[in-house]
mmCIF file of N, CA and C in Angstrom:
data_model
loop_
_atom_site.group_PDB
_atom_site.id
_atom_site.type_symbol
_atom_site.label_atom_id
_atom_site.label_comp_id
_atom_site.label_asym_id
_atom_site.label_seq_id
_atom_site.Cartn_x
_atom_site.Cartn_y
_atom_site.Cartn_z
ATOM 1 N N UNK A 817 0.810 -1.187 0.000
ATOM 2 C CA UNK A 817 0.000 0.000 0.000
ATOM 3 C C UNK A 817 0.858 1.257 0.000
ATOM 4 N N UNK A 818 2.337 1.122 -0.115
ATOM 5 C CA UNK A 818 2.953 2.632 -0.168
ATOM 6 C C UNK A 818 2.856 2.928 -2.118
ATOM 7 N N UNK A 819 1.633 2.793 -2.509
ATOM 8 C CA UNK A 819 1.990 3.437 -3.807
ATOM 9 C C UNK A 819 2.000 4.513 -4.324
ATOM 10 N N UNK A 820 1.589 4.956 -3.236
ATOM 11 C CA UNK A 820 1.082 6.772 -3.632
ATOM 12 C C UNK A 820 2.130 7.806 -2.410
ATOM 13 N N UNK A 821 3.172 6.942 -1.561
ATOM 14 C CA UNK A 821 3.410 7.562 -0.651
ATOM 15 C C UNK A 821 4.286 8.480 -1.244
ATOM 16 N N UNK A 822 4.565 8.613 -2.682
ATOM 17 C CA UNK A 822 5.996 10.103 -2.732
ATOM 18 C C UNK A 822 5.238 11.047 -3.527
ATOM 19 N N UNK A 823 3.638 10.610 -2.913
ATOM 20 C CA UNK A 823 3.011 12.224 -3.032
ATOM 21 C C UNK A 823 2.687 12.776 -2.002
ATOM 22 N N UNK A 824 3.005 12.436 -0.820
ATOM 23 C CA UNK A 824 3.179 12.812 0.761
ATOM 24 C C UNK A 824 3.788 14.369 1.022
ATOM 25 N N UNK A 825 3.071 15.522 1.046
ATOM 26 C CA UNK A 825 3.829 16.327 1.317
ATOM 27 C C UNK A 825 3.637 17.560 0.818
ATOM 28 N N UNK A 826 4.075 19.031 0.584
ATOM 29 C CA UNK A 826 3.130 20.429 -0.249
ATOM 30 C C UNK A 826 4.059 20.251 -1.521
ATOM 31 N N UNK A 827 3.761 20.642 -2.500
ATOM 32 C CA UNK A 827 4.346 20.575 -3.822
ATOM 33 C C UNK A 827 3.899 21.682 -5.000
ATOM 34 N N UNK A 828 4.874 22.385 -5.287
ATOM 35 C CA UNK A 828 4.563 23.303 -6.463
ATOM 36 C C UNK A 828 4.661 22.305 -7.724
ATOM 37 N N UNK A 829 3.240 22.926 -8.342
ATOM 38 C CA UNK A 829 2.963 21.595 -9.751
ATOM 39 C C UNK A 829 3.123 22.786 -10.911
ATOM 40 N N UNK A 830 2.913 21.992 -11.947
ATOM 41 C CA UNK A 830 3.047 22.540 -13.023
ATOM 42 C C UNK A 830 2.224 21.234 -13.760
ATOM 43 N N UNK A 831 0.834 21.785 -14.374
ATOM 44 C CA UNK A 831 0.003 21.347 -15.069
ATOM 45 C C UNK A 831 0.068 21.845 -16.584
ATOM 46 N N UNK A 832 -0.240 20.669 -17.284
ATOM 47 C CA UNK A 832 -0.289 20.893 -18.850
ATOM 48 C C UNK A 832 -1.668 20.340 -19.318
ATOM 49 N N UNK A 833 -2.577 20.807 -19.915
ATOM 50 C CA UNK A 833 -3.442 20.142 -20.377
ATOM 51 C C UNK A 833 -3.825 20.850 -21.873
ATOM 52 N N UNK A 834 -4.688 19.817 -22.485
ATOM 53 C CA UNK A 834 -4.989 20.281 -24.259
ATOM 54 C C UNK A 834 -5.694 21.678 -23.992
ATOM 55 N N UNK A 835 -5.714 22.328 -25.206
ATOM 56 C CA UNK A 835 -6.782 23.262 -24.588
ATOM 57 C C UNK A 835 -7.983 22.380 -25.220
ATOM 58 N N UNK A 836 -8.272 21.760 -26.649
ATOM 59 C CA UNK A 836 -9.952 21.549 -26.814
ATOM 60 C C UNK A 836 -9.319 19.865 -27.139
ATOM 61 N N UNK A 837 -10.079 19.070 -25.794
ATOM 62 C CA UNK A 837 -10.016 17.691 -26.034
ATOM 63 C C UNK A 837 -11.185 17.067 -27.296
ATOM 64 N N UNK A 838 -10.243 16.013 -27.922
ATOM 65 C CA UNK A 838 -11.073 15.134 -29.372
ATOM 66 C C UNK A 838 -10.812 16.107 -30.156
ATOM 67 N N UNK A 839 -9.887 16.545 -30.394
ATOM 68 C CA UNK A 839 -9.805 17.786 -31.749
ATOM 69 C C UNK A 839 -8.187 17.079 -32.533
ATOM 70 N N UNK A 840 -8.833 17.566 -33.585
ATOM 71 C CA UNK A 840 -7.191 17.440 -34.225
ATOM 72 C C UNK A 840 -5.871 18.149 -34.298
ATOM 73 N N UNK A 841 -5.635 18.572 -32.938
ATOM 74 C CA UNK A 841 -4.402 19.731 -32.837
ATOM 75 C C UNK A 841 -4.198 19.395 -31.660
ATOM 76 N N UNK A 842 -2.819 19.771 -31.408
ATOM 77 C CA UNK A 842 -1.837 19.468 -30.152
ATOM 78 C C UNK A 842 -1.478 20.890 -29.083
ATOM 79 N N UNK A 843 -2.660 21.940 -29.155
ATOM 80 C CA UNK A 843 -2.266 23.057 -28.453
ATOM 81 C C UNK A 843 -2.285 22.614 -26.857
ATOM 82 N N UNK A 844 -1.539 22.755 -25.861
ATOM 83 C CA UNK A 844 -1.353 22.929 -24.566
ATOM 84 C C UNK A 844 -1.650 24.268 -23.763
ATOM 85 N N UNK A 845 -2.335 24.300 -22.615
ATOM 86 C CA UNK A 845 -2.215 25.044 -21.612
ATOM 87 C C UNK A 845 -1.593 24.835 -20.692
ATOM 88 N N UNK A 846 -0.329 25.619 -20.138
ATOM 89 C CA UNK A 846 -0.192 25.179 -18.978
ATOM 90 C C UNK A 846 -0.427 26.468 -18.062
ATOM 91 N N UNK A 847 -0.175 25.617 -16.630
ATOM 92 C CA UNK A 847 -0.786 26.548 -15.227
ATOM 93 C C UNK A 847 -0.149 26.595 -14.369
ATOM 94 N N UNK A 848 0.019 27.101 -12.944
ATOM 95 C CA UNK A 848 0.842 26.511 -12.128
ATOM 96 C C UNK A 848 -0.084 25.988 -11.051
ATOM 97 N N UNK A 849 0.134 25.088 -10.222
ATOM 98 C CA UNK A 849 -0.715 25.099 -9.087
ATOM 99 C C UNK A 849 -0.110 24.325 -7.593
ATOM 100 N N UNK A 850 -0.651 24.536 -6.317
ATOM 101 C CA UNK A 850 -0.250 24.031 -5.488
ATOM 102 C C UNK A 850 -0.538 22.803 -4.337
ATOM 103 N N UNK A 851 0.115 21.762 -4.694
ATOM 104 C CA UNK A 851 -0.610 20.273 -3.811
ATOM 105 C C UNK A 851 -0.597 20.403 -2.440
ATOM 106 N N UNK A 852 -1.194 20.141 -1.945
ATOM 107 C CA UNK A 852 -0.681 19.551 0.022
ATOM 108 C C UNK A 852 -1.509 17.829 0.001
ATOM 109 N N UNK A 853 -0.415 16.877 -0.046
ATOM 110 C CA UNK A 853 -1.053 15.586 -0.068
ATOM 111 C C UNK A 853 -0.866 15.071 1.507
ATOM 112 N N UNK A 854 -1.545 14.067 1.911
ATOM 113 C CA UNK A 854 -1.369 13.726 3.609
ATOM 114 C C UNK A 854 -2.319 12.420 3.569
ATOM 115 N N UNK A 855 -1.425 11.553 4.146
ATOM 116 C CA UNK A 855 -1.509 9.980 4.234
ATOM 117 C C UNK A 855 -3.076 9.965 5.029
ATOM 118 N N UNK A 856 -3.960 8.712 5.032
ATOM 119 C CA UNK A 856 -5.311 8.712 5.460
ATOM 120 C C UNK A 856 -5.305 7.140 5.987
ATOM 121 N N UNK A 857 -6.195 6.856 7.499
ATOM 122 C CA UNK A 857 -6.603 5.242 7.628
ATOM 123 C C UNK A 857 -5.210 4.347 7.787
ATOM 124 N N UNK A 858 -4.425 5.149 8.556
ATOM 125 C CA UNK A 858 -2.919 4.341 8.192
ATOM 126 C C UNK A 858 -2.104 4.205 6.794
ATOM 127 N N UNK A 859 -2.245 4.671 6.179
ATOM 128 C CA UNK A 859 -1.816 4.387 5.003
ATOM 129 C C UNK A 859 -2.639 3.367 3.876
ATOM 130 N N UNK A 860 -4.087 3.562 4.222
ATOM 131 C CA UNK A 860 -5.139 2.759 3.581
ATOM 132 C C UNK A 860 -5.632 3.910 2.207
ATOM 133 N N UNK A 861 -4.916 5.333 2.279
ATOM 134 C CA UNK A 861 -5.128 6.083 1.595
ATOM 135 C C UNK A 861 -4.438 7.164 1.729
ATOM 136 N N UNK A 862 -5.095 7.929 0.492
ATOM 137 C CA UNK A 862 -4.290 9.882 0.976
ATOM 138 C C UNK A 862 -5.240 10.636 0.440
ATOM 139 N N UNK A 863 -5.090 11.785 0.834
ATOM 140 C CA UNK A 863 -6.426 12.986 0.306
ATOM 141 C C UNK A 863 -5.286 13.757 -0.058
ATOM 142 N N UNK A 864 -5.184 14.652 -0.872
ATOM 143 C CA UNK A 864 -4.958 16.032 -1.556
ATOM 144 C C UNK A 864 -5.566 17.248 -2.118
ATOM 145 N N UNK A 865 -5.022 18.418 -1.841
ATOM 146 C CA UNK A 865 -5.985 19.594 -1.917
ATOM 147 C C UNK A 865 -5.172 20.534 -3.242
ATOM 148 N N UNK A 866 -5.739 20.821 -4.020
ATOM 149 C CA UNK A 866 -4.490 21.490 -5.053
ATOM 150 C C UNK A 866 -5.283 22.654 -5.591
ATOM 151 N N UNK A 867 -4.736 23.875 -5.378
ATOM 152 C CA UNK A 867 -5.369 24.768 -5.692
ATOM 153 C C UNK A 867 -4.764 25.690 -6.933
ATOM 154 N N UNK A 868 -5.496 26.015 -8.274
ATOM 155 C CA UNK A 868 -4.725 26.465 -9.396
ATOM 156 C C UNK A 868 -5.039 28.474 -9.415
ATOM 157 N N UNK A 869 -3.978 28.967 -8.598
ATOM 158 C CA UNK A 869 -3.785 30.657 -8.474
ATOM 159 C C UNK A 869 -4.671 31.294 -9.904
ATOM 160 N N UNK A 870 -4.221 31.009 -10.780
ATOM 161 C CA UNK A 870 -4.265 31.803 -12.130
ATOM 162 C C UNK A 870 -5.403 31.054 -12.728
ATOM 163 N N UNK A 871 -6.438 29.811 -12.407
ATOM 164 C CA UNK A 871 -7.660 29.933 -12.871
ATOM 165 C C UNK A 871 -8.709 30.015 -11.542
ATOM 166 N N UNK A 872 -8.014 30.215 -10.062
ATOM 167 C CA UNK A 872 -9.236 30.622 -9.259
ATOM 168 C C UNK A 872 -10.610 29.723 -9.079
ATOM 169 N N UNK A 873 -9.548 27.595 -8.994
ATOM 170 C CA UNK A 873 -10.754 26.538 -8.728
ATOM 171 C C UNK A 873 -9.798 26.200 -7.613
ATOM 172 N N UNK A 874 -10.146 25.249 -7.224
ATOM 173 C CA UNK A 874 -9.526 24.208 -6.690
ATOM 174 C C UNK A 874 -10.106 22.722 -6.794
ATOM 175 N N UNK A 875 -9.360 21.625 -6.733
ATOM 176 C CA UNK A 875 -9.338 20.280 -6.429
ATOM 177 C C UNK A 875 -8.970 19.402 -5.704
ATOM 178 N N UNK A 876 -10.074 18.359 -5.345
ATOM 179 C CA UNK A 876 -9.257 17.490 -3.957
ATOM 180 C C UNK A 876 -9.166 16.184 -4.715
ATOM 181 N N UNK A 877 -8.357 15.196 -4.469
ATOM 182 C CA UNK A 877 -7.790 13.887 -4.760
ATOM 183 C C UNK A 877 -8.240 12.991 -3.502
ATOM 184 N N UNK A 878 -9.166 11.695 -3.803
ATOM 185 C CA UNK A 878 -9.305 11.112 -2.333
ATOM 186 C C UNK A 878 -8.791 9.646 -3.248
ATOM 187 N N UNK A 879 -7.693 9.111 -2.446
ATOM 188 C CA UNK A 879 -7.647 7.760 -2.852
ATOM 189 C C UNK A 879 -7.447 6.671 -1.927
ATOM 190 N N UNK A 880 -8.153 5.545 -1.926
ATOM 191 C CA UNK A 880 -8.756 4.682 -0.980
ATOM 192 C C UNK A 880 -8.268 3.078 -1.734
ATOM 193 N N UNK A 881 -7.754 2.432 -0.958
ATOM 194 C CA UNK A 881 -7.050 0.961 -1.119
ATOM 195 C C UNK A 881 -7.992 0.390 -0.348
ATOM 196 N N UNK A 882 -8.506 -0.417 -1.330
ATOM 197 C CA UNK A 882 -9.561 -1.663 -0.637
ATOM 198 C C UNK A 882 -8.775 -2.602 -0.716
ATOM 199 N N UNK A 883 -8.886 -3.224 0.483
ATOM 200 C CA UNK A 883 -7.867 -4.757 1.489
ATOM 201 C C UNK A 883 -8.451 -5.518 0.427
ATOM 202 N N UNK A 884 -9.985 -6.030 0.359
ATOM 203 C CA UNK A 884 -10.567 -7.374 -0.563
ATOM 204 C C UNK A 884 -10.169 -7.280 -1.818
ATOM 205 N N UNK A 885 -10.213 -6.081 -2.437
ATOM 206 C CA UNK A 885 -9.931 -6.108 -3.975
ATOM 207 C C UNK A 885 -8.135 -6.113 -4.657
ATOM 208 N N UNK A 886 -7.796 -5.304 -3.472
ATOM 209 C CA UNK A 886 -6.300 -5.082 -3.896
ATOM 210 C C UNK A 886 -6.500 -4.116 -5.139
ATOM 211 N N UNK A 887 -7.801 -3.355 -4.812
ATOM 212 C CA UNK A 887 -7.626 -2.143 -6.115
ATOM 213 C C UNK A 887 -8.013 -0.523 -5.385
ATOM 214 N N UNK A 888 -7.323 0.160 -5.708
ATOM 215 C CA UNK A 888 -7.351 1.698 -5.782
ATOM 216 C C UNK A 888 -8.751 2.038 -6.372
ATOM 217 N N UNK A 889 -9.236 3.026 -5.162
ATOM 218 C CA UNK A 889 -10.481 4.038 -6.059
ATOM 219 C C UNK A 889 -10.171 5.377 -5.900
ATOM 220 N N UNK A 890 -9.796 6.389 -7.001
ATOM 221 C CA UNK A 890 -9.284 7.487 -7.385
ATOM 222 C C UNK A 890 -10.677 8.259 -7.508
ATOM 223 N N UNK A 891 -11.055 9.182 -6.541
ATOM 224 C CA UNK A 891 -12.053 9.947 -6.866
ATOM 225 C C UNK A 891 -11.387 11.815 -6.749
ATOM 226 N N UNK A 892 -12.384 12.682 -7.713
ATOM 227 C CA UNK A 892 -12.109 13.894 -7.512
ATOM 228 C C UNK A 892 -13.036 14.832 -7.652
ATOM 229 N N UNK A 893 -12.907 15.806 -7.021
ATOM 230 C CA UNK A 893 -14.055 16.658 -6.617
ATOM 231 C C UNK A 893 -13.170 17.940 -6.943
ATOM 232 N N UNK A 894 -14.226 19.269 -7.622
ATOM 233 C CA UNK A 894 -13.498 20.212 -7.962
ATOM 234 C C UNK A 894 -14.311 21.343 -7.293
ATOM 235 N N UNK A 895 -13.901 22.815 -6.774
ATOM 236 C CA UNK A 895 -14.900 23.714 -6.636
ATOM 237 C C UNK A 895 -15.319 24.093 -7.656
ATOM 238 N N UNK A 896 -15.067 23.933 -9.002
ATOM 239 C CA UNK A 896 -16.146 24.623 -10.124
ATOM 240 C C UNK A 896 -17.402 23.507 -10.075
ATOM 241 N N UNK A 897 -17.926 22.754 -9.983
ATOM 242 C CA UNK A 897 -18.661 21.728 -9.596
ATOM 243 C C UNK A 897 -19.276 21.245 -8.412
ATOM 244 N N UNK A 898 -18.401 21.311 -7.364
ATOM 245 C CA UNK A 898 -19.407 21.045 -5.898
ATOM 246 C C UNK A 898 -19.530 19.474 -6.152
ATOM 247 N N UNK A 899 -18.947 18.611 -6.997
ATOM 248 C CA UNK A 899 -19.131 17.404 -6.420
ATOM 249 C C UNK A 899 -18.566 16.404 -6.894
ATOM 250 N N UNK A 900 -18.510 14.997 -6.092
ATOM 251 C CA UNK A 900 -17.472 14.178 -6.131
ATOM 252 C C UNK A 900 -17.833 13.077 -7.447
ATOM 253 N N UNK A 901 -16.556 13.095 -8.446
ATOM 254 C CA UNK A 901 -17.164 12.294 -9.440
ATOM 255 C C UNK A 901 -16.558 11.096 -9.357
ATOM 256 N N UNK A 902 -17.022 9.838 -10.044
ATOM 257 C CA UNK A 902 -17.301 8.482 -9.885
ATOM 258 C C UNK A 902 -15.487 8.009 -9.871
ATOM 259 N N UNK A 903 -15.234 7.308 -9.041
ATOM 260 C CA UNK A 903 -13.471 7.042 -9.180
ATOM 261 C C UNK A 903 -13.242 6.486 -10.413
ATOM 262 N N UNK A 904 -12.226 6.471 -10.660
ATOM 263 C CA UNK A 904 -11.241 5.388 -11.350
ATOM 264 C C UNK A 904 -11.069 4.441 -10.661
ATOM 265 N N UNK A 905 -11.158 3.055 -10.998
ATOM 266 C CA UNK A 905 -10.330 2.049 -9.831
ATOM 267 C C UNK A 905 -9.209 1.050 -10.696
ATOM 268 N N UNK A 906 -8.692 0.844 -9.960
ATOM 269 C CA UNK A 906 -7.094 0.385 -10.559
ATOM 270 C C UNK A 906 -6.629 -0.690 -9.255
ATOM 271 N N UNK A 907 -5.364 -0.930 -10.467
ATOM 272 C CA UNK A 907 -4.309 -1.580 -9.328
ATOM 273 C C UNK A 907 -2.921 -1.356 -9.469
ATOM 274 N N UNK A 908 -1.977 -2.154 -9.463
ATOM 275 C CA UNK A 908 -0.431 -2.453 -9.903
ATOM 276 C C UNK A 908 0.084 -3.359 -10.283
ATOM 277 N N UNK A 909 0.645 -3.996 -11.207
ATOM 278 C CA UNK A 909 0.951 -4.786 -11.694
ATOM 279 C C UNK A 909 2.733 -4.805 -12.086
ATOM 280 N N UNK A 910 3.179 -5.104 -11.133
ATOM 281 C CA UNK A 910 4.439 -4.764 -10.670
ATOM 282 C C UNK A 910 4.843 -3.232 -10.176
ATOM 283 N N UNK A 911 5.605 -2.334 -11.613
ATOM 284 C CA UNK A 911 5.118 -0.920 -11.408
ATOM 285 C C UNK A 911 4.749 -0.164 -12.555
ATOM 286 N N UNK A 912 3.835 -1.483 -13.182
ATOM 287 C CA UNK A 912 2.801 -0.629 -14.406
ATOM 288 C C UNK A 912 1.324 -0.589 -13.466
ATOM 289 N N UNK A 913 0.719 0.469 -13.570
ATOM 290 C CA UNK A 913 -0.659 0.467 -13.212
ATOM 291 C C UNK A 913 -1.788 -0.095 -14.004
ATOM 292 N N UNK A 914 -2.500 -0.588 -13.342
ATOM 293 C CA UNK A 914 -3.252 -1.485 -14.831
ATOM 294 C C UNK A 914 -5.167 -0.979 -13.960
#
């Protein structure tokens, strides 16, 4: 369960994203923004709070290791929205994520 632990900690990010996703062009935005991640449940998880200065949202990261499944559920919630959308769930498969 330490798979997420060397995001433990405050972190200046630097985000890149498309500007218009499904299009045929490769334009990028980038942003800057700032993490504070912190271990949860013993290390059964971590929450993160990341807030982006120069578009004035923020986002939280909740990720939760279920013991029975041996799989990760990645959920995220943004303030432009007000609410938590459906996770990703995953696992590891050595140290490819699958």
């Amino acid at each position: 369960m330490d798979d997420f632990h060397f995001l433990h900690g405050t972190w200046d990010v630097a985000n890149r994203k498309l500007t218009r996703l499904f299009a045929d062009r490769d334009e990028w935005e980038e942003f800057p923004g700032r993490a504070t991640v912190r271990p949860l449940l013993g290390g059964l998880g971590n929450i993160d709070e990341i807030t982006f200065p120069t578009h004035g949202w923020a986002g939280t990261t909740l990720r939760l290791y279920d013991l029975a499944t041996r799989k990760w559920s990645i959920h995220w919630a943004s303030s432009r929205t007000g609410r938590l959308d459906p996770p990703v769930v995953g696992g590891f498969d050595g140290d490819r994520g699958v």
